[in-house]
Tab-separated table of C-alpha atoms in Angstrom:
chain	number	residue	atom	x	y	z
C	1	UNK	CA	-5.354	16.041	17.067
C	2	UNK	CA	-2.048	14.763	18.123
C	3	UNK	CA	0.573	17.458	19.206
C	4	UNK	CA	3.484	15.495	17.615
C	5	UNK	CA	6.086	17.477	15.907
C	6	UNK	CA	6.347	17.114	12.108
C	7	UNK	CA	8.505	14.559	10.497
C	8	UNK	CA	11.891	15.276	9.097
C	9	UNK	CA	14.138	13.054	6.790
C	10	UNK	CA	16.433	10.614	8.548
C	11	UNK	CA	19.520	8.840	7.529
C	12	UNK	CA	19.163	6.037	5.047
C	13	UNK	CA	21.240	2.881	5.580
C	14	UNK	CA	22.889	1.002	2.699
C	15	UNK	CA	20.820	-1.125	0.413
C	16	UNK	CA	20.163	-4.485	1.861
C	17	UNK	CA	21.440	-7.576	-0.209
C	18	UNK	CA	19.242	-10.296	-1.855
C	19	UNK	CA	20.743	-13.678	-2.526
C	20	UNK	CA	21.575	-14.291	-6.031
C	21	UNK	CA	19.198	-17.361	-6.370
C	22	UNK	CA	16.071	-15.205	-5.678
C	23	UNK	CA	14.457	-14.092	-8.938
C	24	UNK	CA	14.437	-10.276	-9.524
C	25	UNK	CA	11.680	-8.378	-11.234
C	26	UNK	CA	12.750	-7.139	-14.657
C	27	UNK	CA	12.896	-3.576	-13.499
C	28	UNK	CA	15.628	-3.974	-10.844
C	29	UNK	CA	18.738	-2.105	-12.050
C	30	UNK	CA	16.789	-0.047	-14.550
C	31	UNK	CA	15.398	3.540	-14.249
C	32	UNK	CA	11.801	2.352	-14.957
C	33	UNK	CA	9.945	-0.929	-15.581
C	34	UNK	CA	9.048	-2.090	-18.990
C	35	UNK	CA	5.448	-1.058	-19.787
C	36	UNK	CA	2.895	-3.967	-19.217
C	37	UNK	CA	1.133	-4.984	-22.396
C	38	UNK	CA	-0.412	-8.266	-21.077
C	39	UNK	CA	-4.133	-8.871	-20.142
C	40	UNK	CA	-5.692	-7.545	-16.910
C	41	UNK	CA	-7.638	-10.862	-16.646
C	42	UNK	CA	-5.388	-13.554	-15.293
C	43	UNK	CA	-5.536	-17.326	-15.664
C	44	UNK	CA	-5.987	-19.669	-12.719
C	45	UNK	CA	-2.222	-20.513	-12.591
C	46	UNK	CA	-1.310	-16.797	-12.343
C	47	UNK	CA	-3.931	-16.238	-9.674
C	48	UNK	CA	-2.603	-19.159	-7.643
C	49	UNK	CA	0.947	-17.852	-7.808
C	50	UNK	CA	-0.368	-14.410	-6.700
C	51	UNK	CA	-2.029	-16.004	-3.638
C	52	UNK	CA	1.425	-17.293	-2.722
C	53	UNK	CA	3.049	-13.885	-3.262
C	54	UNK	CA	0.247	-12.196	-1.409
C	55	UNK	CA	0.455	-14.406	1.562
C	56	UNK	CA	4.199	-13.835	1.846
C	57	UNK	CA	3.644	-10.045	1.582
C	58	UNK	CA	0.895	-10.232	4.305
C	59	UNK	CA	3.001	-12.302	6.631
C	60	UNK	CA	6.086	-10.124	6.179
C	61	UNK	CA	3.905	-7.027	7.012
C	62	UNK	CA	2.564	-8.742	10.151
C	63	UNK	CA	6.023	-9.723	11.288
C	64	UNK	CA	7.323	-6.173	10.848
C	65	UNK	CA	4.283	-4.770	12.610
C	66	UNK	CA	5.131	-6.875	15.603
C	67	UNK	CA	8.050	-4.581	16.095
C	68	UNK	CA	6.188	-1.227	16.050
C	69	UNK	CA	6.906	0.340	19.422
C	70	UNK	CA	8.208	3.689	20.701
C	71	UNK	CA	12.029	3.849	20.184
C	72	UNK	CA	12.252	1.401	17.161
C	73	UNK	CA	13.392	2.896	13.824
C	74	UNK	CA	11.598	2.558	10.518
C	75	UNK	CA	14.761	1.142	9.139
C	76	UNK	CA	14.457	-1.807	11.725
C	77	UNK	CA	10.909	-2.481	10.509
C	78	UNK	CA	12.311	-2.658	6.926
C	79	UNK	CA	15.003	-5.120	8.049
C	80	UNK	CA	12.398	-7.435	9.578
C	81	UNK	CA	10.235	-7.457	6.509
C	82	UNK	CA	13.240	-7.785	4.010
C	83	UNK	CA	14.671	-10.875	5.990
C	84	UNK	CA	11.241	-12.440	6.126
C	85	UNK	CA	10.737	-12.178	2.388
C	86	UNK	CA	14.191	-13.413	1.703
C	87	UNK	CA	13.812	-16.320	3.987
C	88	UNK	CA	10.630	-17.345	2.136
C	89	UNK	CA	12.337	-17.022	-1.277
C	90	UNK	CA	10.657	-13.744	-2.359
C	91	UNK	CA	12.031	-10.653	-3.699
C	92	UNK	CA	10.896	-7.305	-1.862
C	93	UNK	CA	9.253	-5.598	-4.964
C	94	UNK	CA	9.911	-2.042	-3.833
C	95	UNK	CA	13.669	-2.645	-3.605
C	96	UNK	CA	15.067	-1.080	-6.730
C	97	UNK	CA	11.686	-0.058	-8.200
C	98	UNK	CA	12.388	3.180	-10.002
C	99	UNK	CA	15.448	3.528	-7.663
C	100	UNK	CA	13.435	3.129	-4.380
C	101	UNK	CA	16.224	2.016	-1.844
C	102	UNK	CA	14.282	0.003	0.601
C	103	UNK	CA	12.177	-3.248	0.989
C	104	UNK	CA	8.987	-1.659	2.302
C	105	UNK	CA	7.393	1.924	2.537
C	106	UNK	CA	7.001	3.291	6.018
C	107	UNK	CA	4.672	6.218	6.136
C	108	UNK	CA	4.094	7.971	9.528
C	109	UNK	CA	1.461	10.511	10.587
C	110	UNK	CA	1.330	13.152	7.846
C	111	UNK	CA	3.011	11.012	5.191
C	112	UNK	CA	0.366	9.791	2.742
C	113	UNK	CA	2.525	7.201	1.070
C	114	UNK	CA	5.955	6.076	-0.121
C	115	UNK	CA	7.963	7.088	2.931
C	116	UNK	CA	11.454	5.656	2.954
C	117	UNK	CA	12.585	3.577	5.891
C	118	UNK	CA	15.495	5.368	7.649
C	119	UNK	CA	16.859	6.302	11.066
C	120	UNK	CA	13.518	7.942	12.136
C	121	UNK	CA	12.563	6.761	15.539
C	122	UNK	CA	8.962	5.829	16.203
C	123	UNK	CA	7.271	7.940	19.030
C	124	UNK	CA	4.450	7.152	21.329
C	125	UNK	CA	1.381	8.430	19.649
C	126	UNK	CA	2.444	7.852	16.105
C	127	UNK	CA	0.322	6.114	13.376
C	128	UNK	CA	2.557	3.900	11.009
C	129	UNK	CA	1.616	2.627	7.665
C	130	UNK	CA	3.679	-0.279	6.382
C	131	UNK	CA	3.427	-1.093	2.680
C	132	UNK	CA	4.851	-4.477	1.722
C	133	UNK	CA	4.968	-6.180	-1.749
C	134	UNK	CA	6.540	-9.607	-2.452
C	135	UNK	CA	7.607	-11.005	-5.846
C	136	UNK	CA	7.877	-14.753	-6.264
C	137	UNK	CA	7.170	-17.204	-9.079
C	138	UNK	CA	7.013	-14.221	-11.445
C	139	UNK	CA	4.172	-12.317	-9.803
C	140	UNK	CA	3.564	-9.643	-7.154
C	141	UNK	CA	1.429	-9.457	-4.024
C	142	UNK	CA	0.873	-6.024	-2.497
C	143	UNK	CA	-0.630	-4.890	0.791
C	144	UNK	CA	-0.449	-2.171	3.457
C	145	UNK	CA	-1.984	-1.318	6.755
C	146	UNK	CA	-1.763	1.489	9.282
C	147	UNK	CA	-0.838	0.647	12.857
C	148	UNK	CA	-0.937	2.394	16.186
C	149	UNK	CA	2.290	3.048	18.089
C	150	UNK	CA	1.741	3.303	21.799
C	151	UNK	CA	-0.970	5.560	23.111
C	152	UNK	CA	-2.699	7.246	20.105
C	153	UNK	CA	-5.146	10.037	20.273
C	154	UNK	CA	-8.820	9.434	19.645
C	155	UNK	CA	-9.062	11.396	16.328
C	156	UNK	CA	-6.101	9.551	14.763
C	157	UNK	CA	-7.410	6.204	16.078
C	158	UNK	CA	-10.826	6.812	14.522
C	159	UNK	CA	-9.286	7.838	11.257
C	160	UNK	CA	-7.271	4.538	11.137
C	161	UNK	CA	-10.430	2.478	12.017
C	162	UNK	CA	-12.603	4.203	9.463
C	163	UNK	CA	-9.916	4.046	6.635
C	164	UNK	CA	-9.926	0.148	7.274
C	165	UNK	CA	-13.682	0.283	7.069
C	166	UNK	CA	-13.727	2.192	3.748
C	167	UNK	CA	-11.577	-0.523	2.258
C	168	UNK	CA	-13.766	-3.222	3.556
C	169	UNK	CA	-16.888	-1.479	1.986
C	170	UNK	CA	-15.024	-1.023	-1.285
C	171	UNK	CA	-14.114	-4.751	-1.490
C	172	UNK	CA	-17.780	-5.533	-0.885
C	173	UNK	CA	-18.638	-3.326	-3.889
C	174	UNK	CA	-16.522	-5.321	-6.371
C	175	UNK	CA	-18.702	-7.307	-8.631
C	176	UNK	CA	-18.286	-8.498	-12.255
C	177	UNK	CA	-20.221	-6.253	-14.608
C	178	UNK	CA	-19.768	-3.090	-12.449
C	179	UNK	CA	-17.557	-0.203	-13.457
C	180	UNK	CA	-14.458	0.485	-11.548
C	181	UNK	CA	-15.718	3.779	-10.447
C	182	UNK	CA	-18.165	2.011	-7.974
C	183	UNK	CA	-15.190	1.394	-5.751
C	184	UNK	CA	-14.168	5.130	-5.445
C	185	UNK	CA	-17.805	6.093	-5.045
C	186	UNK	CA	-18.204	3.877	-1.966
C	187	UNK	CA	-14.927	5.132	-0.445
C	188	UNK	CA	-15.665	8.664	-1.038
C	189	UNK	CA	-19.302	8.616	0.205
C	190	UNK	CA	-18.126	6.935	3.310
C	191	UNK	CA	-15.212	9.230	4.025
C	192	UNK	CA	-17.488	12.346	3.510
C	193	UNK	CA	-19.546	11.294	6.548
C	194	UNK	CA	-16.598	12.296	8.817
C	195	UNK	CA	-15.242	15.125	6.804
C	196	UNK	CA	-12.179	13.238	5.637
C	197	UNK	CA	-10.269	14.164	2.631
C	198	UNK	CA	-9.754	11.282	-0.127
C	199	UNK	CA	-6.408	11.401	-1.722
C	200	UNK	CA	-6.905	11.561	-5.534
C	201	UNK	CA	-3.556	11.431	-7.169
C	202	UNK	CA	-2.342	8.053	-5.722
C	203	UNK	CA	-4.449	5.198	-6.497
C	204	UNK	CA	-5.011	1.440	-6.650
C	205	UNK	CA	-3.662	-0.268	-9.621
C	206	UNK	CA	-3.707	-3.535	-11.660
C	207	UNK	CA	-1.075	-6.054	-10.515
C	208	UNK	CA	0.095	-9.354	-11.804
C	209	UNK	CA	3.480	-10.178	-13.316
C	210	UNK	CA	3.627	-6.384	-13.407
C	211	UNK	CA	3.937	-4.404	-10.117
C	212	UNK	CA	1.681	-1.605	-11.735
C	213	UNK	CA	-0.055	-2.838	-14.909
C	214	UNK	CA	-1.649	0.464	-16.050
C	215	UNK	CA	-5.094	-0.213	-14.722
C	216	UNK	CA	-5.993	2.661	-12.436
C	217	UNK	CA	-8.418	2.232	-9.422
C	218	UNK	CA	-9.452	5.716	-8.172
C	219	UNK	CA	-10.496	6.007	-4.544
C	220	UNK	CA	-12.985	8.749	-5.474
C	221	UNK	CA	-16.000	8.765	-7.768
C	222	UNK	CA	-14.189	9.236	-11.033
C	223	UNK	CA	-16.319	9.499	-14.114
C	224	UNK	CA	-13.359	8.331	-16.227
C	225	UNK	CA	-13.043	4.931	-14.331
C	226	UNK	CA	-15.536	3.149	-16.725
C	227	UNK	CA	-13.577	-0.116	-17.138
C	228	UNK	CA	-15.898	-3.021	-16.420
C	229	UNK	CA	-14.809	-5.502	-13.763
C	230	UNK	CA	-14.624	-9.136	-15.118
C	231	UNK	CA	-13.831	-12.411	-13.212
C	232	UNK	CA	-10.006	-12.912	-13.154
C	233	UNK	CA	-9.087	-9.203	-13.122
C	234	UNK	CA	-6.458	-8.585	-10.425
C	235	UNK	CA	-5.902	-5.173	-8.848
C	236	UNK	CA	-5.283	-3.340	-5.466
C	237	UNK	CA	-7.657	-1.098	-3.659
C	238	UNK	CA	-5.767	1.158	-1.177
C	239	UNK	CA	-7.691	4.178	0.045
C	240	UNK	CA	-5.781	7.029	1.680
C	241	UNK	CA	-7.983	9.213	3.894
C	242	UNK	CA	-6.923	12.440	5.513
C	243	UNK	CA	-8.073	14.626	8.438
C	244	UNK	CA	-7.754	17.671	6.219
C	245	UNK	CA	-6.941	18.315	2.548
C	246	UNK	CA	-6.270	15.724	-0.034
C	247	UNK	CA	-3.599	17.873	-1.574
C	248	UNK	CA	-0.006	17.002	-0.926
C	249	UNK	CA	3.691	18.096	-1.202
C	250	UNK	CA	6.516	15.890	-2.116
C	251	UNK	CA	9.919	15.811	-0.150
C	252	UNK	CA	13.139	16.423	-1.917
C	253	UNK	CA	13.810	12.622	-1.884
C	254	UNK	CA	11.218	12.332	-4.824
C	255	UNK	CA	9.348	9.695	-2.908
C	256	UNK	CA	7.723	10.871	0.398
C	257	UNK	CA	4.284	12.322	-0.056
C	258	UNK	CA	2.914	14.354	2.791
C	259	UNK	CA	-0.407	16.186	3.197
C	260	UNK	CA	-0.248	19.859	2.283
C	261	UNK	CA	-1.677	20.965	5.645
C	262	UNK	CA	0.482	18.375	7.488
C	263	UNK	CA	-2.643	16.770	9.077
C	264	UNK	CA	-2.558	12.999	9.558
C	265	UNK	CA	-3.527	10.421	7.048
C	266	UNK	CA	-4.084	6.587	7.024
C	267	UNK	CA	-4.155	3.951	4.371
C	268	UNK	CA	-5.075	0.358	3.986
C	269	UNK	CA	-4.521	-1.961	0.920
C	270	UNK	CA	-5.255	-5.486	-0.378
C	271	UNK	CA	-4.659	-7.290	-3.669
C	272	UNK	CA	-7.770	-8.690	-5.014
C	273	UNK	CA	-9.150	-10.917	-7.872
C	274	UNK	CA	-12.662	-10.470	-9.148
C	275	UNK	CA	-14.611	-13.655	-8.893
C	276	UNK	CA	-17.884	-14.756	-10.403
C	277	UNK	CA	-19.713	-13.272	-7.396
C	278	UNK	CA	-17.453	-10.549	-5.885
C	279	UNK	CA	-13.833	-10.386	-4.884
C	280	UNK	CA	-11.251	-12.685	-3.198
C	281	UNK	CA	-8.505	-11.060	-1.191
C	282	UNK	CA	-5.160	-12.561	-2.345
C	283	UNK	CA	-3.091	-10.852	0.501
C	284	UNK	CA	-4.237	-13.073	3.340
C	285	UNK	CA	-1.581	-14.132	5.958
């Protein structure tokens, strides 16, 4: 296990501007989004628009990840992704979502999810999750990945590698006619091989013209996740695995979620559409 000191909140820079000609999601400037009441199954036009949004999100995440190195701030990673999305005509979906102040989430080491980019400086041996969502043509594309910063210890490196594999296995389990809970069953059974915790309170979600449609995708074997997958359904799978407990604490900022035992955690995410035979990843760079 890495001997890194635990994270503390840094200084948050002012909100980055978005040109007026870029379309905003309806929730920007509001305390919460309007609840989604549309279908979970999308038509071909919506799915094609989601491919575009997903591609921009994936490319923005890749571009930011190129800058991961000891000495770089998480705010600088946010700047890179923000400018990439703006340059491609997309709005950073997290910016202004329920008041979130930045254009991506940066979650390091013991942070499970929703870390706010700030003056925190990356250190040699950190693991860094970047979560990027782009909004363009009225739809969202959402993805995240965990990256290694410098020389990372073996336990952390394996956690990252196996979390990616858990997502790969879950995507292969997506088939029309199966219940959603097969996704969590596959992730949890794989994670148990290594004694990892599987975060339960933060899940995958339906996504389309809504950032979070209301459809829940658990990453553990939930008896309640009985919705049957059908061609055209669009949602994210984003397993969060931990070296210890799945329980968590929330920082005073109301966003940053950390493992209760402060052990490390990793996450990967793709936006998918259910096809006639399986799943297509919509967040391909």
